[in-house]
Amino acid sequence: FHASFIPFSSDSSDMMSLDRRLPDARREECLDVKYDLENLPQASVIIIFTDEAWSPLMRTVHSVVNRSPPQLLKEVILLDDNSQRGTWFLLSWCMAECVSVRAYLTTATALN
């Protein structure tokens, strides 16, 4: 394989739960750090994609929503950068199902 090529199985990905549990990968000294969440600013998470397989994209959204302190996550923005596949219907469904998720579709590759 080329160094930049990573094999991907959409069938295997589709069988994984959207809400899977992952181990905490922080260094041990970071586990003890406590933050004053009430005084931290909110953040918007922007996920840009083109022709992305649906299950890893949704797993990413679920991970951001499930692993972020609710008071710090303002919104998740999905930006479809001119996908050739029909993802708008799926994005519309996601916006209806997921709290604080917005989606945008570009008609030309404007991000390059």
PDB file of C-alpha atoms in Angstrom:
ATOM      1  CA  PHE A   1       0.000   0.000   0.000  1.00  0.00           C
ATOM      2  CA  HIS A   2       1.022   3.592  -0.558  1.00  0.00           C
ATOM      3  CA  ALA A   3       1.899   5.352   2.711  1.00  0.00           C
ATOM      4  CA  SER A   4      -1.106   7.676   2.399  1.00  0.00           C
ATOM      5  CA  PHE A   5      -3.558   4.856   1.596  1.00  0.00           C
ATOM      6  CA  ILE A   6      -5.561   3.456   4.493  1.00  0.00           C
ATOM      7  CA  PRO A   7      -7.756   0.433   3.725  1.00  0.00           C
ATOM      8  CA  PHE A   8     -11.393   1.005   4.682  1.00  0.00           C
ATOM      9  CA  SER A   9     -14.294  -1.425   4.817  1.00  0.00           C
ATOM     10  CA  SER A  10     -17.652   0.324   4.664  1.00  0.00           C
ATOM     11  CA  ASP A  11     -19.371  -2.981   5.527  1.00  0.00           C
ATOM     12  CA  SER A  12     -17.356  -3.288   8.754  1.00  0.00           C
ATOM     13  CA  SER A  13     -17.931   0.371   9.529  1.00  0.00           C
ATOM     14  CA  ASP A  14     -21.679   0.015   8.998  1.00  0.00           C
ATOM     15  CA  MET A  15     -21.773  -2.797  11.599  1.00  0.00           C
ATOM     16  CA  MET A  16     -20.142  -0.647  14.311  1.00  0.00           C
ATOM     17  CA  SER A  17     -22.326   1.191  16.772  1.00  0.00           C
ATOM     18  CA  LEU A  18     -22.642   4.943  16.316  1.00  0.00           C
ATOM     19  CA  ASP A  19     -22.346   5.295  20.098  1.00  0.00           C
ATOM     20  CA  ARG A  20     -19.304   3.121  20.695  1.00  0.00           C
ATOM     21  CA  ARG A  21     -17.229   3.570  23.835  1.00  0.00           C
ATOM     22  CA  LEU A  22     -13.563   4.435  23.418  1.00  0.00           C
ATOM     23  CA  PRO A  23     -10.859   4.316  26.083  1.00  0.00           C
ATOM     24  CA  ASP A  24      -9.643   7.615  27.492  1.00  0.00           C
ATOM     25  CA  ALA A  25      -6.299   8.134  25.722  1.00  0.00           C
ATOM     26  CA  ARG A  26      -5.140  11.121  27.772  1.00  0.00           C
ATOM     27  CA  ARG A  27      -1.816  10.976  29.594  1.00  0.00           C
ATOM     28  CA  GLU A  28      -2.138  10.093  33.276  1.00  0.00           C
ATOM     29  CA  GLU A  29      -1.251  13.585  34.511  1.00  0.00           C
ATOM     30  CA  CYS A  30      -4.003  15.027  32.312  1.00  0.00           C
ATOM     31  CA  LEU A  31      -6.672  12.810  33.878  1.00  0.00           C
ATOM     32  CA  ASP A  32      -6.424  14.724  37.167  1.00  0.00           C
ATOM     33  CA  VAL A  33      -6.791  18.202  35.636  1.00  0.00           C
ATOM     34  CA  LYS A  34     -10.149  19.749  36.541  1.00  0.00           C
ATOM     35  CA  TYR A  35     -11.639  22.580  34.503  1.00  0.00           C
ATOM     36  CA  ASP A  36     -14.223  25.129  35.547  1.00  0.00           C
ATOM     37  CA  LEU A  37     -16.693  24.260  32.789  1.00  0.00           C
ATOM     38  CA  GLU A  38     -19.056  27.070  33.719  1.00  0.00           C
ATOM     39  CA  ASN A  39     -16.420  29.680  32.846  1.00  0.00           C
ATOM     40  CA  LEU A  40     -15.158  28.202  29.578  1.00  0.00           C
ATOM     41  CA  PRO A  41     -16.530  29.494  26.246  1.00  0.00           C
ATOM     42  CA  GLN A  42     -18.792  27.432  24.030  1.00  0.00           C
ATOM     43  CA  ALA A  43     -17.373  25.939  20.844  1.00  0.00           C
ATOM     44  CA  SER A  44     -18.749  25.088  17.426  1.00  0.00           C
ATOM     45  CA  VAL A  45     -17.303  21.965  15.812  1.00  0.00           C
ATOM     46  CA  ILE A  46     -17.083  22.112  12.016  1.00  0.00           C
ATOM     47  CA  ILE A  47     -16.777  18.829  10.111  1.00  0.00           C
ATOM     48  CA  ILE A  48     -15.961  19.267   6.418  1.00  0.00           C
ATOM     49  CA  PHE A  49     -16.361  16.266   4.129  1.00  0.00           C
ATOM     50  CA  THR A  50     -16.691  15.234   0.501  1.00  0.00           C
ATOM     51  CA  ASP A  51     -18.216  11.887  -0.516  1.00  0.00           C
ATOM     52  CA  GLU A  52     -17.615  10.490   2.970  1.00  0.00           C
ATOM     53  CA  ALA A  53     -19.010   7.099   3.888  1.00  0.00           C
ATOM     54  CA  TRP A  54     -22.112   7.685   6.001  1.00  0.00           C
ATOM     55  CA  SER A  55     -21.359   5.527   9.061  1.00  0.00           C
ATOM     56  CA  PRO A  56     -17.955   7.058   9.968  1.00  0.00           C
ATOM     57  CA  LEU A  57     -19.361  10.546   9.452  1.00  0.00           C
ATOM     58  CA  MET A  58     -22.291   9.843  11.788  1.00  0.00           C
ATOM     59  CA  ARG A  59     -19.984   8.124  14.288  1.00  0.00           C
ATOM     60  CA  THR A  60     -17.868  11.303  14.310  1.00  0.00           C
ATOM     61  CA  VAL A  61     -20.950  13.448  14.988  1.00  0.00           C
ATOM     62  CA  HIS A  62     -22.096  11.101  17.760  1.00  0.00           C
ATOM     63  CA  SER A  63     -18.612  11.105  19.319  1.00  0.00           C
ATOM     64  CA  VAL A  64     -18.457  14.902  19.351  1.00  0.00           C
ATOM     65  CA  VAL A  65     -21.940  15.196  20.875  1.00  0.00           C
ATOM     66  CA  ASN A  66     -21.532  12.345  23.382  1.00  0.00           C
ATOM     67  CA  ARG A  67     -17.996  13.140  24.550  1.00  0.00           C
ATOM     68  CA  SER A  68     -18.270  16.932  24.819  1.00  0.00           C
ATOM     69  CA  PRO A  69     -19.584  18.661  27.928  1.00  0.00           C
ATOM     70  CA  PRO A  70     -23.070  19.826  26.829  1.00  0.00           C
ATOM     71  CA  GLN A  71     -22.586  23.332  28.208  1.00  0.00           C
ATOM     72  CA  LEU A  72     -19.460  23.775  26.036  1.00  0.00           C
ATOM     73  CA  LEU A  73     -20.798  22.442  22.728  1.00  0.00           C
ATOM     74  CA  LYS A  74     -22.701  25.192  20.956  1.00  0.00           C
ATOM     75  CA  GLU A  75     -23.295  23.267  17.720  1.00  0.00           C
ATOM     76  CA  VAL A  76     -21.939  20.775  15.222  1.00  0.00           C
ATOM     77  CA  ILE A  77     -21.755  22.072  11.666  1.00  0.00           C
ATOM     78  CA  LEU A  78     -21.570  19.545   8.831  1.00  0.00           C
ATOM     79  CA  LEU A  79     -20.234  21.069   5.635  1.00  0.00           C
ATOM     80  CA  ASP A  80     -20.657  18.908   2.545  1.00  0.00           C
ATOM     81  CA  ASP A  81     -18.084  20.223   0.083  1.00  0.00           C
ATOM     82  CA  ASN A  82     -19.764  19.264  -3.191  1.00  0.00           C
ATOM     83  CA  SER A  83     -20.212  15.522  -2.683  1.00  0.00           C
ATOM     84  CA  GLN A  84     -21.167  13.661  -5.813  1.00  0.00           C
ATOM     85  CA  ARG A  85     -23.415  11.278  -3.893  1.00  0.00           C
ATOM     86  CA  GLY A  86     -26.799  12.342  -2.596  1.00  0.00           C
ATOM     87  CA  THR A  87     -25.989  13.102   1.031  1.00  0.00           C
ATOM     88  CA  TRP A  88     -28.362  16.013   1.554  1.00  0.00           C
ATOM     89  CA  PHE A  89     -31.306  13.763   2.486  1.00  0.00           C
ATOM     90  CA  LEU A  90     -29.157  11.976   5.067  1.00  0.00           C
ATOM     91  CA  LEU A  91     -27.866  15.268   6.451  1.00  0.00           C
ATOM     92  CA  SER A  92     -31.428  16.544   6.766  1.00  0.00           C
ATOM     93  CA  TRP A  93     -32.305  13.424   8.745  1.00  0.00           C
ATOM     94  CA  CYS A  94     -29.302  13.960  11.009  1.00  0.00           C
ATOM     95  CA  MET A  95     -30.340  17.546  11.707  1.00  0.00           C
ATOM     96  CA  ALA A  96     -33.783  16.315  12.734  1.00  0.00           C
ATOM     97  CA  GLU A  97     -32.387  13.565  14.979  1.00  0.00           C
ATOM     98  CA  CYS A  98     -29.349  15.255  16.544  1.00  0.00           C
ATOM     99  CA  VAL A  99     -29.517  18.244  18.837  1.00  0.00           C
ATOM    100  CA  SER A 100     -27.551  21.318  17.733  1.00  0.00           C
ATOM    101  CA  VAL A 101     -26.499  19.932  14.343  1.00  0.00           C
ATOM    102  CA  ARG A 102     -26.650  22.106  11.242  1.00  0.00           C
ATOM    103  CA  ALA A 103     -25.701  21.061   7.725  1.00  0.00           C
ATOM    104  CA  TYR A 104     -24.645  22.994   4.664  1.00  0.00           C
ATOM    105  CA  LEU A 105     -24.129  21.883   1.083  1.00  0.00           C
ATOM    106  CA  THR A 106     -21.804  23.632  -1.334  1.00  0.00           C
ATOM    107  CA  THR A 107     -22.465  23.382  -5.061  1.00  0.00           C
ATOM    108  CA  ALA A 108     -18.834  23.746  -6.093  1.00  0.00           C
ATOM    109  CA  THR A 109     -15.576  22.944  -4.398  1.00  0.00           C
ATOM    110  CA  ALA A 110     -15.249  26.305  -2.710  1.00  0.00           C
ATOM    111  CA  LEU A 111     -12.951  25.174   0.093  1.00  0.00           C
ATOM    112  CA  ASN A 112      -9.869  24.427  -2.014  1.00  0.00           C
TER     113      ASN A 112
END
